[in-house]
């Protein structure tokens, strides 16, 4: 708005802020050289919580006006959104919605003719790592943890897997417990502890079972027998798999991407059992279907996809939030999930995850020549980012140092998904005032935190 000092001086005298219930009305009179009277521009924002003009203030910057308006009891509302006890919608735990599972790319039904009988929610993404962290040292506090865990295991998938005779893989590694109820810590040197930790994580597997569905934040896990194998394509490079994973004498369980046979959409990951000693690669029984690549519908309502809110943006936000919470890491490098290309696609720095934004983005039929209506406040992640697809060598060297020094975490995403997210980031970046768009040579933007 502010193209000159004269314009700034004019706007300082011609900005009006009014409140009509929960509707905040901001009117700006902009002089027009062709007209004798100024043009009135109005911005309307309807708040979903109480606001007040008591204590409101304006701050004039080089290219924008910042108006501070007190919001009443916003903290309680946002805490309910950002710190949810449940991250999976209840309808996703109904067996009836899994009788038909469609590819989002071509509507091909991926399901076999079996009937799903039970659906369970999976623990959070890093449950095995956290449990190893909490339970690998002998201290009095862990007795309480195990008691608390026992009281609530009926809500989690690992209890049902452990109690089922059809499980083909161990749920978690055996653990010795001392007389006090706390897990006995192995006598390991510091150099050996990381190897011990990684071995435990590989063994702590929640296995797929026939006629049962396990639901996580970003994917659903089912048994291979419940999937129509004729509708998917699994391309396995056995030599490459053995070269990468077949370094031990035992069987290593890894995941291989698979596609829709009709439209080649990457649907998820299929488990493989690689025996390094014999050089054999066998197809496993566990299948993970990405929620943002499939369609689920309630019986009788085939037009409504209950997974429509799952998008590549939501997947990335989930990954960033989980890793920031568990590892206290705020730098991320996005790499291709499929194929042999390891060229980084994007770098992201998490700046703030307690931020909310209301903008005119995606507000249908609400903008006219003289009035702009913005949407409601939505929780977002404020981020700094850089598009690395055509980055120069200097930028790639910085990203390489991040990874080598373990200052950043690597997140794998499909290139198409990353391209979609970069487009969203660019659009939202342009909504910000020019003076607020760059911090330390990285672009500023935000990602929406999708509520269930």
Coordinates of C-alpha atoms in Angstrom, one line a residue:
X1 CA 0.0 0.0 0.0
X2 CA 2.7 2.5 1.0
X3 CA 4.5 3.6 -2.1
X4 CA 5.8 7.0 -0.8
X5 CA 6.2 9.1 2.4
X6 CA 3.3 11.2 1.2
X7 CA 1.1 8.1 1.0
X8 CA 2.2 7.0 4.4
X9 CA 1.3 10.4 5.9
X10 CA -2.1 10.3 4.2
X11 CA -2.9 6.8 5.5
X12 CA -2.0 7.8 9.0
X13 CA -4.8 10.2 8.9
X14 CA -7.3 8.1 6.9
X15 CA -7.4 4.6 8.5
X16 CA -10.5 3.8 10.5
X17 CA -11.0 0.7 12.7
X18 CA -14.5 -0.3 13.9
X19 CA -16.0 -3.3 15.7
X20 CA -19.4 -4.7 14.9
X21 CA -19.9 -7.6 17.3
X22 CA -17.2 -10.1 16.3
X23 CA -16.7 -8.3 12.9
X24 CA -13.6 -6.2 12.7
X25 CA -13.9 -3.5 10.0
X26 CA -10.8 -1.7 8.7
X27 CA -11.4 1.1 6.2
X28 CA -8.6 2.8 4.3
X29 CA -9.1 5.9 2.1
X30 CA -6.6 5.8 -0.8
X31 CA -6.2 9.0 -2.9
X32 CA -6.8 8.7 -6.6
X33 CA -5.2 11.1 -9.0
X34 CA -8.0 10.6 -11.5
X35 CA -10.8 11.2 -9.0
X36 CA -11.6 14.2 -6.8
X37 CA -12.4 12.0 -3.8
X38 CA -10.3 9.2 -2.3
X39 CA -11.2 5.5 -2.9
X40 CA -12.4 3.6 0.2
X41 CA -11.0 0.1 0.6
X42 CA -12.5 -2.0 3.3
X43 CA -11.2 -5.2 5.0
X44 CA -13.6 -7.2 7.0
X45 CA -12.5 -10.0 9.4
X46 CA -15.1 -12.0 11.4
X47 CA -13.5 -13.5 14.5
X48 CA -14.6 -16.8 15.9
X49 CA -13.8 -15.5 19.4
X50 CA -14.4 -12.2 21.3
X51 CA -12.3 -9.2 20.4
X52 CA -12.0 -5.7 21.9
X53 CA -10.8 -2.4 20.7
X54 CA -9.7 -1.4 24.2
X55 CA -5.9 -1.1 24.0
X56 CA -5.8 -1.5 20.2
X57 CA -2.9 0.2 18.5
X58 CA -1.4 0.8 15.0
X59 CA 2.3 0.5 14.0
X60 CA 3.3 2.1 10.7
X61 CA 6.1 0.3 8.8
X62 CA 7.7 1.0 5.4
X63 CA 5.2 -1.0 3.4
X64 CA 2.4 -2.1 5.7
X65 CA 0.3 -1.1 8.7
X66 CA 0.2 -3.4 11.7
X67 CA -3.0 -3.1 13.8
X68 CA -2.9 -4.8 17.2
X69 CA -6.4 -5.8 18.4
X70 CA -6.8 -7.6 21.8
X71 CA -8.4 -11.0 21.5
X72 CA -10.3 -12.4 24.5
X73 CA -9.6 -16.0 25.6
X74 CA -7.8 -17.1 22.4
X75 CA -5.3 -19.1 24.4
X76 CA -7.9 -21.7 25.6
X77 CA -9.3 -22.1 22.1
X78 CA -5.9 -22.6 20.5
X79 CA -4.7 -25.0 23.2
X80 CA -7.7 -27.2 22.3
X81 CA -6.6 -27.2 18.7
X82 CA -2.9 -27.6 18.9
X83 CA -2.7 -30.0 21.9
X84 CA -5.3 -32.5 20.9
X85 CA -5.5 -35.8 22.9
X86 CA -6.6 -37.5 19.7
X87 CA -5.0 -37.0 16.3
X88 CA -7.3 -39.5 14.4
X89 CA -10.9 -38.8 13.7
X90 CA -13.3 -41.3 15.2
X91 CA -14.9 -42.2 11.8
X92 CA -11.5 -43.5 10.7
X93 CA -11.9 -46.2 13.4
X94 CA -15.1 -47.6 12.0
X95 CA -14.6 -51.0 10.1
X96 CA -17.4 -50.2 7.6
X97 CA -15.5 -47.4 5.9
X98 CA -12.7 -49.8 4.9
X99 CA -14.9 -52.2 2.9
X100 CA -14.0 -50.1 -0.2
X101 CA -10.6 -48.3 -0.5
X102 CA -10.2 -46.2 -3.6
X103 CA -7.1 -44.8 -5.3
X104 CA -7.4 -41.1 -5.2
X105 CA -5.9 -40.8 -8.7
X106 CA -8.3 -43.0 -10.6
X107 CA -11.0 -44.4 -8.2
X108 CA -9.8 -48.0 -8.6
X109 CA -11.0 -50.2 -5.7
X110 CA -7.9 -51.6 -4.0
X111 CA -9.6 -53.9 -1.6
X112 CA -9.9 -57.6 -1.7
X113 CA -13.3 -59.3 -1.0
X114 CA -12.5 -59.8 2.7
X115 CA -14.5 -58.1 5.5
X116 CA -12.6 -55.9 8.0
X117 CA -13.6 -56.8 11.5
X118 CA -11.5 -54.5 13.8
X119 CA -9.8 -51.1 13.5
X120 CA -7.2 -49.8 15.9
X121 CA -5.3 -46.6 16.3
X122 CA -1.5 -46.8 16.1
X123 CA 0.7 -45.1 18.7
X124 CA 2.4 -41.9 17.6
X125 CA 5.1 -42.0 15.0
X126 CA 8.1 -42.2 17.5
X127 CA 6.5 -44.4 20.1
X128 CA 9.2 -47.0 20.0
X129 CA 12.0 -44.5 20.2
X130 CA 10.3 -42.7 23.2
X131 CA 9.6 -46.0 25.0
X132 CA 13.2 -47.0 24.6
X133 CA 14.3 -43.6 25.9
X134 CA 12.0 -43.8 28.9
X135 CA 12.5 -47.5 29.8
X136 CA 16.2 -48.3 29.1
X137 CA 17.5 -46.9 32.4
X138 CA 16.8 -48.3 35.9
X139 CA 15.2 -45.5 37.9
X140 CA 12.2 -45.5 40.2
X141 CA 10.1 -43.4 37.9
X142 CA 9.7 -46.0 35.3
X143 CA 7.7 -48.3 37.5
X144 CA 4.9 -45.7 37.4
X145 CA 5.3 -45.4 33.6
X146 CA 4.8 -49.2 33.1
X147 CA 1.8 -49.2 35.5
X148 CA 0.3 -46.2 33.6
X149 CA 1.0 -48.0 30.3
X150 CA -0.7 -51.2 31.4
X151 CA -3.9 -49.2 32.4
X152 CA -4.2 -47.7 29.0
X153 CA -2.9 -50.3 26.5
X154 CA -6.5 -51.3 25.6
X155 CA -6.5 -48.0 23.6
X156 CA -3.4 -48.8 21.5
X157 CA -2.7 -51.2 18.8
X158 CA 0.3 -53.0 20.2
X159 CA -1.9 -54.7 22.9
X160 CA -4.2 -56.2 20.2
X161 CA -1.2 -57.3 18.1
X162 CA 0.5 -58.9 21.0
X163 CA -2.6 -60.8 22.1
X164 CA -3.3 -62.2 18.6
X165 CA -2.1 -65.6 17.6
X166 CA -2.0 -64.6 13.9
X167 CA 0.8 -62.1 14.4
X168 CA 3.8 -63.1 12.2
X169 CA 6.3 -60.6 13.6
X170 CA 7.3 -59.5 17.1
X171 CA 5.5 -56.4 18.4
X172 CA 8.6 -55.3 20.4
X173 CA 11.9 -56.5 21.5
X174 CA 12.0 -58.6 24.8
X175 CA 13.0 -56.6 27.8
X176 CA 14.4 -57.7 31.1
X177 CA 12.6 -56.2 34.1
X178 CA 14.1 -55.9 37.6
X179 CA 12.3 -56.5 40.8
X180 CA 11.3 -52.9 41.2
X181 CA 9.3 -53.0 38.0
X182 CA 11.7 -50.9 36.0
X183 CA 13.4 -52.1 32.9
X184 CA 17.0 -53.1 33.5
X185 CA 19.5 -51.0 31.6
X186 CA 22.0 -53.0 29.5
X187 CA 25.6 -52.6 30.4
X188 CA 26.7 -50.9 27.2
X189 CA 29.5 -48.5 26.4
X190 CA 28.6 -45.1 24.9
X191 CA 29.9 -46.3 21.5
X192 CA 27.7 -49.4 21.6
X193 CA 24.5 -47.7 22.8
X194 CA 23.5 -46.2 19.5
X195 CA 23.7 -49.6 17.7
X196 CA 21.7 -51.2 20.6
X197 CA 19.1 -48.5 20.3
X198 CA 18.7 -48.8 16.5
X199 CA 18.5 -52.6 16.8
X200 CA 15.7 -52.3 19.3
X201 CA 13.8 -49.9 17.1
X202 CA 14.0 -52.3 14.1
X203 CA 12.6 -55.1 16.2
X204 CA 9.8 -53.0 17.8
X205 CA 7.4 -53.7 14.9
X206 CA 3.6 -53.6 15.0
X207 CA 2.8 -56.2 12.4
X208 CA -0.2 -56.3 10.0
X209 CA -2.9 -58.9 10.6
X210 CA -5.6 -60.2 8.3
X211 CA -9.0 -58.5 8.7
X212 CA -7.6 -55.8 10.9
X213 CA -6.7 -52.2 10.1
X214 CA -4.2 -50.1 12.0
X215 CA -4.6 -46.3 11.6
X216 CA -1.7 -43.8 12.1
X217 CA -1.6 -40.1 11.6
X218 CA -0.6 -40.3 8.0
X219 CA -1.3 -43.8 6.8
X220 CA -3.3 -46.9 7.3
X221 CA -1.7 -50.3 7.7
X222 CA -3.4 -53.5 6.5
X223 CA -2.5 -57.1 5.7
X224 CA -1.5 -57.9 2.2
X225 CA -4.3 -60.5 2.0
X226 CA -6.9 -57.7 2.4
X227 CA -5.5 -55.9 -0.7
X228 CA -6.4 -56.9 -4.2
X229 CA -2.9 -57.5 -5.6
X230 CA -4.1 -57.2 -9.2
X231 CA -4.8 -53.5 -8.6
X232 CA -1.2 -52.5 -7.5
X233 CA 2.3 -52.7 -9.0
X234 CA 5.3 -53.5 -6.8
X235 CA 8.6 -52.9 -8.5
X236 CA 11.5 -54.4 -6.5
X237 CA 15.1 -54.1 -7.5
X238 CA 16.4 -57.1 -5.6
X239 CA 20.1 -56.5 -6.2
X240 CA 19.8 -52.9 -5.0
X241 CA 17.8 -54.0 -1.9
X242 CA 20.3 -56.6 -0.9
X243 CA 23.2 -54.2 -1.5
X244 CA 21.6 -51.6 0.7
X245 CA 20.0 -53.7 3.5
X246 CA 21.4 -57.2 3.2
X247 CA 24.5 -56.6 5.4
X248 CA 23.5 -58.9 8.3
X249 CA 23.2 -62.6 8.8
X250 CA 19.5 -62.4 9.7
X251 CA 16.4 -61.1 7.9
X252 CA 16.0 -57.4 7.6
X253 CA 12.5 -55.9 7.2
X254 CA 12.4 -52.9 4.9
X255 CA 9.7 -51.0 3.0
X256 CA 9.4 -50.7 -0.7
X257 CA 7.1 -48.2 -2.6
X258 CA 4.2 -49.6 -4.7
X259 CA 1.9 -47.9 -7.2
X260 CA -1.6 -48.1 -8.5
X261 CA -1.6 -50.5 -11.5
X262 CA -4.1 -48.3 -13.4
X263 CA -2.8 -44.7 -13.0
X264 CA 0.7 -45.2 -11.5
X265 CA -0.1 -43.2 -8.4
X266 CA 2.3 -43.9 -5.5
X267 CA 0.0 -45.4 -3.0
X268 CA 2.3 -46.4 -0.1
X269 CA 4.9 -48.8 1.1
X270 CA 5.0 -52.6 1.1
X271 CA 7.2 -54.6 3.5
X272 CA 10.0 -56.8 2.2
X273 CA 12.0 -59.4 4.1
X274 CA 15.7 -59.3 2.9
X275 CA 17.9 -62.2 3.9
X276 CA 21.5 -61.0 3.6
X277 CA 23.0 -64.5 4.1
X278 CA 21.0 -66.2 1.4
X279 CA 20.5 -63.2 -0.9
X280 CA 16.7 -63.7 -1.0
X281 CA 14.1 -61.0 -1.1
X282 CA 10.5 -62.0 -0.1
X283 CA 7.4 -59.9 -0.2
X284 CA 6.1 -59.3 3.4
X285 CA 2.6 -59.1 4.7
X286 CA 2.4 -55.5 5.8
X287 CA 1.1 -52.8 3.6
X288 CA 0.9 -49.0 4.4
X289 CA -1.5 -46.9 2.4
X290 CA -0.9 -43.1 2.5
X291 CA -4.0 -41.3 3.6
X292 CA -3.5 -38.5 1.1
X293 CA -3.4 -41.0 -1.8
X294 CA -6.7 -42.9 -1.1
X295 CA -10.4 -42.4 -0.7
X296 CA -12.6 -43.8 2.1
X297 CA -16.3 -43.3 2.2
X298 CA -19.1 -44.2 4.6
X299 CA -21.5 -46.9 3.3
X300 CA -24.2 -45.1 1.3
X301 CA -22.3 -41.9 0.9
X302 CA -19.8 -42.5 -1.9
X303 CA -19.4 -38.8 -2.7
X304 CA -17.8 -37.8 0.5
X305 CA -14.1 -38.7 1.1
X306 CA -13.6 -38.8 4.9
X307 CA -9.8 -38.5 4.2
X308 CA -10.2 -35.3 2.1
X309 CA -8.4 -33.2 4.7
X310 CA -5.3 -35.4 4.3
X311 CA -3.0 -33.5 1.9
X312 CA 0.7 -33.4 1.3
X313 CA 0.8 -30.2 3.4
X314 CA -0.8 -32.0 6.3
X315 CA 1.8 -34.9 6.0
X316 CA 4.7 -32.4 6.1
X317 CA 3.3 -30.5 9.0
X318 CA 2.8 -33.8 10.9
X319 CA 6.4 -34.8 10.2
X320 CA 7.8 -31.4 11.3
X321 CA 5.7 -31.3 14.5
X322 CA 6.6 -34.9 15.5
X323 CA 10.3 -34.4 14.9
X324 CA 10.4 -31.1 16.6
X325 CA 8.6 -32.4 19.7
X326 CA 10.6 -35.6 20.0
X327 CA 14.1 -34.6 18.8
X328 CA 14.0 -30.8 19.4
X329 CA 15.1 -30.3 15.8
X330 CA 13.9 -27.3 13.9
X331 CA 15.8 -27.6 10.6
X332 CA 14.6 -30.0 7.9
X333 CA 15.8 -31.1 4.5
X334 CA 13.1 -32.5 2.1
X335 CA 14.4 -35.3 -0.2
X336 CA 12.6 -37.4 -2.8
X337 CA 10.9 -40.4 -1.3
X338 CA 10.9 -42.5 -4.5
X339 CA 13.5 -43.3 -7.1
X340 CA 17.3 -43.0 -7.0
X341 CA 17.4 -39.2 -7.0
X342 CA 18.8 -37.9 -3.7
X343 CA 19.0 -34.2 -4.7
X344 CA 17.3 -32.2 -2.0
X345 CA 14.1 -30.5 -2.9
X346 CA 13.6 -28.0 -0.2
X347 CA 15.0 -26.8 3.1
X348 CA 12.7 -25.7 6.0
X349 CA 13.4 -24.0 9.3
X350 CA 10.6 -24.0 11.8
X351 CA 10.2 -20.5 13.3
X352 CA 7.0 -20.6 15.3
X353 CA 4.3 -23.3 15.8
X354 CA 2.0 -21.2 18.1
X355 CA 1.0 -18.7 15.4
X356 CA -2.4 -18.1 13.8
X357 CA -3.2 -16.4 10.5
X358 CA -6.4 -15.1 8.9
X359 CA -6.1 -14.2 5.2
X360 CA -8.1 -13.9 2.0
X361 CA -6.5 -17.0 0.7
X362 CA -9.1 -19.5 -0.6
X363 CA -12.1 -17.3 0.4
X364 CA -14.5 -18.0 -2.5
X365 CA -16.6 -15.1 -3.9
X366 CA -15.8 -12.8 -1.0
X367 CA -13.5 -10.3 -2.7
X368 CA -14.8 -7.3 -4.7
X369 CA -13.3 -4.1 -6.0
X370 CA -13.8 -2.2 -2.8
X371 CA -14.0 -4.9 -0.1
X372 CA -12.0 -7.9 0.9
X373 CA -13.3 -10.4 3.5
X374 CA -10.7 -12.6 5.2
X375 CA -11.2 -16.0 6.7
X376 CA -11.1 -17.0 10.3
X377 CA -8.0 -17.5 12.4
X378 CA -6.2 -20.8 11.6
X379 CA -3.2 -22.2 13.5
X380 CA -0.1 -22.4 11.3
X381 CA 3.5 -23.2 11.4
X382 CA 5.6 -20.1 10.6
X383 CA 8.6 -21.3 8.5
X384 CA 11.6 -20.1 6.6
X385 CA 12.2 -22.1 3.4
X386 CA 14.2 -22.3 0.2
X387 CA 13.5 -24.1 -3.0
X388 CA 16.5 -26.4 -3.7
X389 CA 15.4 -27.9 -7.0
X390 CA 17.5 -25.5 -9.0
X391 CA 19.7 -24.2 -6.1
X392 CA 23.3 -23.1 -6.7
X393 CA 26.3 -25.0 -5.3
X394 CA 26.7 -22.6 -2.3
X395 CA 23.2 -23.3 -1.1
X396 CA 23.5 -27.0 -1.6
X397 CA 26.8 -26.9 0.3
X398 CA 25.1 -25.3 3.3
X399 CA 22.3 -28.0 3.3
X400 CA 25.0 -30.7 3.0
X401 CA 26.7 -29.4 6.1
X402 CA 23.4 -29.4 7.9
X403 CA 22.9 -33.1 7.2
X404 CA 26.5 -34.2 7.8
X405 CA 26.7 -32.4 11.2
X406 CA 23.2 -33.8 12.1
X407 CA 21.8 -30.3 12.6
X408 CA 18.9 -31.1 10.3
X409 CA 16.5 -34.0 9.9
X410 CA 15.8 -35.5 6.5
X411 CA 12.1 -35.9 5.5
X412 CA 11.3 -38.0 2.5
X413 CA 8.4 -36.9 0.2
X414 CA 7.3 -37.6 -3.3
X415 CA 8.4 -34.9 -5.7
X416 CA 4.9 -34.1 -6.8
X417 CA 3.8 -33.6 -3.2
X418 CA 6.8 -31.3 -2.6
X419 CA 6.0 -29.3 -5.7
X420 CA 2.5 -28.8 -4.4
X421 CA 3.8 -27.6 -1.0
X422 CA 6.3 -25.2 -2.6
X423 CA 3.5 -23.7 -4.7
X424 CA 1.4 -23.1 -1.5
X425 CA 4.4 -21.6 0.3
X426 CA 5.1 -19.2 -2.6
X427 CA 1.4 -18.1 -2.7
X428 CA 1.4 -17.4 1.0
X429 CA 4.8 -15.8 0.9
X430 CA 3.4 -13.2 -1.5
X431 CA 0.6 -12.3 0.9
X432 CA 3.1 -10.9 3.4
X433 CA 4.4 -7.4 3.2
X434 CA 7.7 -7.2 1.2
X435 CA 9.7 -6.1 4.2
X436 CA 8.6 -9.3 6.1
X437 CA 9.2 -11.8 3.4
X438 CA 12.9 -12.7 3.9
X439 CA 14.8 -13.5 7.1
X440 CA 18.5 -14.5 6.8
X441 CA 18.3 -15.2 3.0
X442 CA 15.4 -17.7 3.5
X443 CA 11.8 -16.9 2.4
X444 CA 9.1 -16.5 5.1
X445 CA 5.8 -18.3 4.7
X446 CA 3.5 -20.6 6.7
X447 CA 1.9 -24.1 6.6
X448 CA -1.6 -24.7 7.9
X449 CA -2.1 -27.0 10.8
X450 CA -5.2 -29.1 9.8
X451 CA -7.6 -29.9 12.6
X452 CA -9.4 -33.3 12.7

